[in-house]
Coordinates of C-alpha atoms and ligand atoms in Angstrom, one line a residue:
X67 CA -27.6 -29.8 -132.8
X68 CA -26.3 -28.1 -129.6
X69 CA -28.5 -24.9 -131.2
X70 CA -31.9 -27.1 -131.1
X71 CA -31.0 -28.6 -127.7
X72 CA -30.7 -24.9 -126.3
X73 CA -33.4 -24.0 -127.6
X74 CA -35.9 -26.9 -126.4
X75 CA -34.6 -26.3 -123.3
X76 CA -34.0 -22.9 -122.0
X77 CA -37.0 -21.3 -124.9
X78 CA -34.9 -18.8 -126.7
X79 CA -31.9 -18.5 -128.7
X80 CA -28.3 -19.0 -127.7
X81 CA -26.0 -16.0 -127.6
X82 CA -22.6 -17.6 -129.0
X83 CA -22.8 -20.7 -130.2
X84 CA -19.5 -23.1 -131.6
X85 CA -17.8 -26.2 -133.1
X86 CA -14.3 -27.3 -131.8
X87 CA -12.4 -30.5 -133.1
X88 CA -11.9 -33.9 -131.2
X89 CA -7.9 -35.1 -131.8
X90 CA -6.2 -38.4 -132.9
X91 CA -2.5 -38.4 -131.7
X92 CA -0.7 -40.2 -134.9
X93 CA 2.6 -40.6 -133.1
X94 CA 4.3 -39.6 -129.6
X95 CA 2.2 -41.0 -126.6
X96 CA 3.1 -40.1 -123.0
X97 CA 5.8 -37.6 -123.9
X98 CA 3.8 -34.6 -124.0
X99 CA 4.5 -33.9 -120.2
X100 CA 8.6 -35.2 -120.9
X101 CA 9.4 -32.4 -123.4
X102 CA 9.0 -34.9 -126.0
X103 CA 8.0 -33.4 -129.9
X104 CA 4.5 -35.4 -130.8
X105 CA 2.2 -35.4 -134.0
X106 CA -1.7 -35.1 -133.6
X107 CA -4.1 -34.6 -136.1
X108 CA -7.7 -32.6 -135.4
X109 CA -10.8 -35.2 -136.0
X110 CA -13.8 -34.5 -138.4
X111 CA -15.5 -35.5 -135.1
X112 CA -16.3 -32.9 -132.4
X113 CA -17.8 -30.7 -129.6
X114 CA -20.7 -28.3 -130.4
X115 CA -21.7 -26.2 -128.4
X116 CA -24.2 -23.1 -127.2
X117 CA -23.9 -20.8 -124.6
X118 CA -25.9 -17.6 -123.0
X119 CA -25.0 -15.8 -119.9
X120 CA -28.0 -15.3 -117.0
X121 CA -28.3 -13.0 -114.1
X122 CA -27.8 -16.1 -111.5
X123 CA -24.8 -17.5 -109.8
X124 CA -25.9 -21.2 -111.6
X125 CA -24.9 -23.2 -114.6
X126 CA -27.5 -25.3 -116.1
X127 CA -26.0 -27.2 -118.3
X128 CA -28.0 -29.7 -120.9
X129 CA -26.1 -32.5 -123.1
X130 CA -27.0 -34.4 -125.9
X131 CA -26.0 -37.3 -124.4
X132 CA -26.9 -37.5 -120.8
X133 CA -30.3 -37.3 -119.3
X134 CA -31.3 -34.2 -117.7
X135 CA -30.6 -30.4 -117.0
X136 CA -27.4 -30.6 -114.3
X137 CA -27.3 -27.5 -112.5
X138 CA -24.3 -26.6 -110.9
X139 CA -22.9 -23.4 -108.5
X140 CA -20.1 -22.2 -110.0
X141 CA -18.3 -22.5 -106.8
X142 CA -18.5 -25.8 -107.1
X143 CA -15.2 -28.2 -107.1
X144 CA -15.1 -31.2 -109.6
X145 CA -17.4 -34.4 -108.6
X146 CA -17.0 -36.9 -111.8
X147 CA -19.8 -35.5 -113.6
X148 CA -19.9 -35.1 -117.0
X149 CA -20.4 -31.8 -116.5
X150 CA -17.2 -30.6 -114.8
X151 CA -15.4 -29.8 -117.6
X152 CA -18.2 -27.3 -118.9
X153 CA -18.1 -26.1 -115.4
X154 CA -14.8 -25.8 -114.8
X155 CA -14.2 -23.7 -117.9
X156 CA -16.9 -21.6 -117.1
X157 CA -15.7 -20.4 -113.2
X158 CA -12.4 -20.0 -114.9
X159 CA -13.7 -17.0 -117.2
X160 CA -16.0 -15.7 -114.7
X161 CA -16.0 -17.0 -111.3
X162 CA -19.9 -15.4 -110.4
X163 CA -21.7 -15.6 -113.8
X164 CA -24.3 -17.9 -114.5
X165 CA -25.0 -19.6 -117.9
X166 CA -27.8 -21.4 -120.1
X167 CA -25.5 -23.9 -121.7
X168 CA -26.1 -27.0 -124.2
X169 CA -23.5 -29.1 -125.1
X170 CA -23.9 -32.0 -128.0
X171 CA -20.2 -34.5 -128.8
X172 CA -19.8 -36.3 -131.7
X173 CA -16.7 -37.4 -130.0
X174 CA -17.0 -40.8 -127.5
X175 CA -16.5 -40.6 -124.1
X176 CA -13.3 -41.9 -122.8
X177 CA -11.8 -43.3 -126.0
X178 CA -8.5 -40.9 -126.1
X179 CA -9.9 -38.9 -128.7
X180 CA -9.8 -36.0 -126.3
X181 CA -13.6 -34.8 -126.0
X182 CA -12.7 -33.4 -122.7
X183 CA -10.1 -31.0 -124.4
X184 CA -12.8 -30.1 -126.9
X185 CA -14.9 -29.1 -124.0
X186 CA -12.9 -27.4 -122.0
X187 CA -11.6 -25.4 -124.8
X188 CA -14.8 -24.7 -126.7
X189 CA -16.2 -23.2 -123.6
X190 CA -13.5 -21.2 -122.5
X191 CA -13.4 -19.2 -126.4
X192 CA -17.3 -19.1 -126.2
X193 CA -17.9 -17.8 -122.7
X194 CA -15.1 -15.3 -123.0
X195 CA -16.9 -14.5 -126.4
X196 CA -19.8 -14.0 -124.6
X197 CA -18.6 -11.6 -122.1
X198 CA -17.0 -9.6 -125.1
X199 CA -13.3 -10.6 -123.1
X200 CA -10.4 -10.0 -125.3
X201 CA -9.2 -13.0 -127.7
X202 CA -7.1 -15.3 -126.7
X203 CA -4.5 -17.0 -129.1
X204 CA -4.7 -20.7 -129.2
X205 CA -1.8 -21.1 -126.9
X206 CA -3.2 -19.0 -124.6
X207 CA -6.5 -21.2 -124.4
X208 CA -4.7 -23.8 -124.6
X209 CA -2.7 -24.1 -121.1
X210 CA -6.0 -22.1 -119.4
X211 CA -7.6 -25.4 -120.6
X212 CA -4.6 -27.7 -119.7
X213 CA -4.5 -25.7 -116.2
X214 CA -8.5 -26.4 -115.9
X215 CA -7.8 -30.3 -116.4
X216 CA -4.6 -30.2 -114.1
X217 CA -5.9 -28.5 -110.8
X218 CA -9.4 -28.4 -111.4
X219 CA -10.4 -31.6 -112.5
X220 CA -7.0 -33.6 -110.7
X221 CA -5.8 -35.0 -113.7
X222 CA -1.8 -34.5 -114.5
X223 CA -2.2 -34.3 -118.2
X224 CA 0.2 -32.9 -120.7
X225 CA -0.9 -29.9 -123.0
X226 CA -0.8 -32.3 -126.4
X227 CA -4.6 -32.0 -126.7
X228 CA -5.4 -28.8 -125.6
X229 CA -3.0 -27.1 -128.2
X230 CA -4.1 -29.9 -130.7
X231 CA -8.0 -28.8 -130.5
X232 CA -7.5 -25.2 -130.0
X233 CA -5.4 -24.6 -132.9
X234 CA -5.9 -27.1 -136.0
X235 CA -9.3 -27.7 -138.1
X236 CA -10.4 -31.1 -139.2
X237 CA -7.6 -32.9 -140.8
X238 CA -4.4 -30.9 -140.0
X239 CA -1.6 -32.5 -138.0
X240 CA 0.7 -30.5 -136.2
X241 CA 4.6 -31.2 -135.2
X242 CA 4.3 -29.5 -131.7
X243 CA 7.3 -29.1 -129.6
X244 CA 5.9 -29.3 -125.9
X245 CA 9.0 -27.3 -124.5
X246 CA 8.3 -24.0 -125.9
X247 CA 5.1 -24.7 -127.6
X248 CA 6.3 -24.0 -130.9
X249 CA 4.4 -26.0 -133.7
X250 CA 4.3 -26.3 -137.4
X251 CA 1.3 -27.1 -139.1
X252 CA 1.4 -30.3 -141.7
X253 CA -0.4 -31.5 -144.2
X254 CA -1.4 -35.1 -144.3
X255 CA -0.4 -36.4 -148.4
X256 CA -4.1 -37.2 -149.8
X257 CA -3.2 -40.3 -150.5
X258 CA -2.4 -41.1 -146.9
X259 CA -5.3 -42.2 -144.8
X260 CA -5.9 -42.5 -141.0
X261 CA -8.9 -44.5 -139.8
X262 CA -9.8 -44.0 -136.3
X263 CA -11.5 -47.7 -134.6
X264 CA -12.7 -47.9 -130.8
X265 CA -11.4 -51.1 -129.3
X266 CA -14.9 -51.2 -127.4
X267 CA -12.4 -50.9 -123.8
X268 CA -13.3 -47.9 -121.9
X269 CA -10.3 -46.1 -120.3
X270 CA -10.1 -43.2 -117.3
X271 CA -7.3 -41.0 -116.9
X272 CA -7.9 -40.3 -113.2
X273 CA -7.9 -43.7 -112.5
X274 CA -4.1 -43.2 -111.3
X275 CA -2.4 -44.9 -113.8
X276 CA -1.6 -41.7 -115.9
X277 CA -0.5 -40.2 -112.9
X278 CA 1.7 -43.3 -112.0
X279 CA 3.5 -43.2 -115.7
X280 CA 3.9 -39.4 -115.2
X281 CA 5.6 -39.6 -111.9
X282 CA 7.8 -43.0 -112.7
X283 CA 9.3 -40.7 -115.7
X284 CA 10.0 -37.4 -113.8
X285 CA 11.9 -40.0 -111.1
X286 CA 13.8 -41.3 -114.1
X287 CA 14.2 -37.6 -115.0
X288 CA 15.9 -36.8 -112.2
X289 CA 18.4 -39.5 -111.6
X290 CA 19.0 -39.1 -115.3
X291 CA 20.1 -35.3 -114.3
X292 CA 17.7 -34.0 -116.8
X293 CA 14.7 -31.7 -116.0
X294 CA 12.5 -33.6 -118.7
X295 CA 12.9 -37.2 -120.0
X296 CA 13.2 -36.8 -123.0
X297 CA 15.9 -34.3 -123.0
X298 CA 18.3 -37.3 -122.2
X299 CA 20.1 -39.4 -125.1
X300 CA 19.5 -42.9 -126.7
X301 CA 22.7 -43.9 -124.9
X302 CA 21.6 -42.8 -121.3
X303 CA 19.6 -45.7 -121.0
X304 CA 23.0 -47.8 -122.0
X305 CA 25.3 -46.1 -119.2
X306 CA 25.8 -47.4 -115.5
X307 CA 22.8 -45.6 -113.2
X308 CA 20.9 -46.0 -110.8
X309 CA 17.3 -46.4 -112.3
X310 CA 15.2 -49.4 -111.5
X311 CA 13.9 -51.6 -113.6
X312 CA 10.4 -50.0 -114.3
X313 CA 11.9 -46.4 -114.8
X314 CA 14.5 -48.2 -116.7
X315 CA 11.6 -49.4 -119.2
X316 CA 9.4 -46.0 -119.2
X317 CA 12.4 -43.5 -120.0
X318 CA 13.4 -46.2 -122.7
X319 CA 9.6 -45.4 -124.0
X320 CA 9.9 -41.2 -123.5
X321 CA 13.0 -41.3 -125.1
X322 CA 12.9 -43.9 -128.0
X323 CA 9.7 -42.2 -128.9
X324 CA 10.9 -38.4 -129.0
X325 CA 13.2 -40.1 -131.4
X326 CA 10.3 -41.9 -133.9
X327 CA 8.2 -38.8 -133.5
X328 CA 11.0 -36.7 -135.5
X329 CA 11.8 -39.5 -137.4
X330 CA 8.0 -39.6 -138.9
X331 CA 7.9 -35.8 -139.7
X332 CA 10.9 -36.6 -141.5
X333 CA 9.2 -39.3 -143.4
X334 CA 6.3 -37.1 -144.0
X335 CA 8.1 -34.4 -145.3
X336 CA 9.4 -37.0 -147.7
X337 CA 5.8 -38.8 -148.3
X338 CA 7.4 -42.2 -147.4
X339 CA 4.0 -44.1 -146.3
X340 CA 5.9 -46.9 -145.5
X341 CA 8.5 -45.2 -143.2
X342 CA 5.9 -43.9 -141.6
X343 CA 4.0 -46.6 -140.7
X344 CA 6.6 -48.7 -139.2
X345 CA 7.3 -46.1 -136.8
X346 CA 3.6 -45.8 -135.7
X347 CA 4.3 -50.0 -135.4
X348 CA 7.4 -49.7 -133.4
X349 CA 5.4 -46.8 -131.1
X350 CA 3.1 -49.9 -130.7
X351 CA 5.6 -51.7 -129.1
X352 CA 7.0 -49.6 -127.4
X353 CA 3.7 -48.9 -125.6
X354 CA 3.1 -52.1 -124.8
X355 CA 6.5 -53.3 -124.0
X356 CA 8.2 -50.5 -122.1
X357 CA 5.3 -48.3 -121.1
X358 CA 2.2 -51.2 -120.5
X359 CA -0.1 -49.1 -121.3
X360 CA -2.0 -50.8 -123.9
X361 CA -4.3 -54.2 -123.1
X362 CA -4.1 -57.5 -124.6
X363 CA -7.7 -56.1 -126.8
X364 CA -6.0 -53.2 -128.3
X365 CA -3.1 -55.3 -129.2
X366 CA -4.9 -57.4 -131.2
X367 CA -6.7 -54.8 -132.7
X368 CA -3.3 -53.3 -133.7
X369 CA -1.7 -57.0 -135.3
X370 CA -5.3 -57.6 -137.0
X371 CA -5.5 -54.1 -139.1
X372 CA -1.5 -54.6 -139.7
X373 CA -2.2 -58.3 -141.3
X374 CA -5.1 -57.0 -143.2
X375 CA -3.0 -54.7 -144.9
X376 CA -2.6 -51.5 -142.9
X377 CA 1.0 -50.0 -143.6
X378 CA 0.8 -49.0 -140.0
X379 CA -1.3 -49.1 -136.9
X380 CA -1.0 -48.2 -132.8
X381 CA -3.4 -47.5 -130.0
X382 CA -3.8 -43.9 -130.0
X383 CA -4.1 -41.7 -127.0
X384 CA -3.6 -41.9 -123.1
X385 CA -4.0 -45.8 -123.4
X386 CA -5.9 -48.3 -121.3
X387 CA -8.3 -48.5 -123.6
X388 CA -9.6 -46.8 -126.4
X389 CA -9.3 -46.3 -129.8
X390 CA -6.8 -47.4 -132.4
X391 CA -5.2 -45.5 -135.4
X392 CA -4.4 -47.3 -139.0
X393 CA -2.4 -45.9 -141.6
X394 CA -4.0 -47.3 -145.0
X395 CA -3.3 -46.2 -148.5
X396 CA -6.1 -44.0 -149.8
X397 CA -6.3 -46.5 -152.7
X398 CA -6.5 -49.3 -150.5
X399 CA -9.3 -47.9 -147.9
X400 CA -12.5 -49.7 -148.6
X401 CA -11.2 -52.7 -149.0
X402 CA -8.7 -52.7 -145.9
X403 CA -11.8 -51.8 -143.3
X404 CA -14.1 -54.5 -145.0
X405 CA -11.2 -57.5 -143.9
X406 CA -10.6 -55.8 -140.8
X407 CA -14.1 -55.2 -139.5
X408 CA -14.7 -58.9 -140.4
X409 CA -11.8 -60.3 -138.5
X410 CA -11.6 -57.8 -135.8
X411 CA -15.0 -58.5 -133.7
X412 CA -15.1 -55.4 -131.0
X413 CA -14.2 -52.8 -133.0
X414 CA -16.2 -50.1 -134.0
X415 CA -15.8 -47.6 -136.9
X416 CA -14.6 -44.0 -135.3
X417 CA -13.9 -41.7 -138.3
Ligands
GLA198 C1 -3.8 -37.8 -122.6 C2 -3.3 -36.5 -122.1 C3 -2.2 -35.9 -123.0 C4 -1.1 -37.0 -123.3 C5 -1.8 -38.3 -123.8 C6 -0.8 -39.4 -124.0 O1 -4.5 -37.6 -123.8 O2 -4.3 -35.6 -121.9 O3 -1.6 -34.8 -122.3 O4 -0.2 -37.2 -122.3 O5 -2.7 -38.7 -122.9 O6 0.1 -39.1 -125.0

């Protein structure tokens, strides 16, 4: 689509042109920036895009989904446009060089299914592709991206979904350890199936409240005498200190759910659906009651596909809003979403 769009717009022919995955995080929220271990899974859903470099110091960018042609200098700092991330990736590979670009998402705005990762990650392979610049492995694109989103665009995000979208194709999970970056790629059992629903709430990670969470842990952190949450045991949330309530609740979070996130690549390893699922529950819970994050929509959502017969279900992503994951038997798949879609009003069908 992005090929057609480029096309209609700027007369000619792209010079690279590419596909990169959205991501649905199946377990371990918020601990991507605590040294946690988490589990996401590239979507069927994603980012294409088409680029050409120009003799001009502009960007002119066109989407499939917003009205217009923006054009941007690449000296530009981020104003909440859609178009930052595109931009930002772009001054990042070449801080003078102008571009033709078309961008088209299959991935929603703002539901945690990481479109901005997508972005920022498609263009910096393409436009380094473009400029015949070496390859870069995916870990390599993806804390450039991750770097792109902290300083350029102001959000304190982990580097979960950059690594997620730069390095698995549609339907691959990965176990990644976000100390050294070390990951091993999984395969999801066929029968197992993850249905992706948008609770119809709109979230923003630089709202502040990401940051907030982020800065409450590294606090905990520290009194803990640990440089990363999750590095500290179960039974330091038992032992006399001097955390407060809320950081009291939040590490309990980090660390509870470094704990389920190794717990459900152990119960994938040993296909147990049903082990599995209950952790993705308890994560739930643990969102809602230690790290209030979720909203009273999303929970709902989340008891709804459970009673209809999901063997597991959670909100999926940097929370606030956004989408929800279910764990259904394959078997059981058609059937499931038809009793869920009729009881659960907002939600809409994802992937
Ligand atoms: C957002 C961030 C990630 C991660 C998740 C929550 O998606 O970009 O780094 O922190 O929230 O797990």
């Amino acid at each position: 689509m992005s090929l057609k769009l480029f096309q209609e717009t700027f007369g000619e022919a792209p010079a690279v042109s590419g596909w990169t995955p959205g991501r649905v995080n199946l377990i371990g929220e918020h601990i991507d920036y605590n040294g946690g271990a988490v589990l996401p899974m590239a979507l069927p859903l994603g980012v294409d895009m088409a680029l050409t470099p120009i003799e001009d110091d502009l960007a002119q960018i066109v989407s499939a989904q917003f009205e217009g042609v923006a054009v941007r200098q690449l000296s530009e700092t981020a104003s909440h446009q859609w178009s930052d991330y595109i931009l930002g990736a772009l001054a990042q590979v070449s801080p003078a060089q102008g571009w033709h670009a078309a961008i088209d998402s299959s991935i929603p705005f703002g539901s945690g299914l990481s479109s901005s990762a997508a972005v920022s990650v498609g263009a910096l392979r393409l436009a380094r592709e473009a400029l015949h610049l070496p390859k870069l492995s995916a870990k390599e694109i993806a804390l450039t991206a991750q770097s792109i989103e902290n300083n350029f665009i102001g959000v304190p995000c982990g580097v979960m979904d950059q690594m997620a979208v730069s390095a698995l194709a549609p339907g691959e999970a990965m176990l990644l350890d976000t100390q050294t970056l070390a990951f091993e790629q999984i395969a999801i059992p066929e029968d197992w199936c993850f249905v992706v629903h948008h609770s119809g709430v709109h979230r923003e990670l630089s709202d502040g409240r990401y940051a907030e969470r982020r800065a409450t842990c590294f606090a905990a952190a520290e009194k803990l005498g640990v440089n990363l949450l999750c590095q500290a045991p179960i039974s330091a949330l038992e032992i006399e200190n001097n955390l407060t309530d809320i950081e009291r609740q939040r590490a309990a979070h980090a660390i509870t759910e470094h704990a389920r996130v190794i717990a459900a690549k152990a119960a994938l390893d040993q296909r147990n659906l049903s082990g599995f699922g209950k952790l993705m529950i308890e994560s739930h819970a643990s969102m809602r009651d230690d790290f209030d994050i979720t909203t009273p929509a999303i929970d709902q959502l989340v008891d709804v596909s459970v009673e209809c017969g999901a063997i597991g279900a959670r909100m999926t992503g940097g929370g606030f809003g956004g989408c929800i994951v279910s764990l259904v038997d394959a078997g059981h798949k058609e059937s499931w979403r038809k009793r869920f879609e009729e009881r659960a009003a907002g939600a809409k069908f994802i992937c």
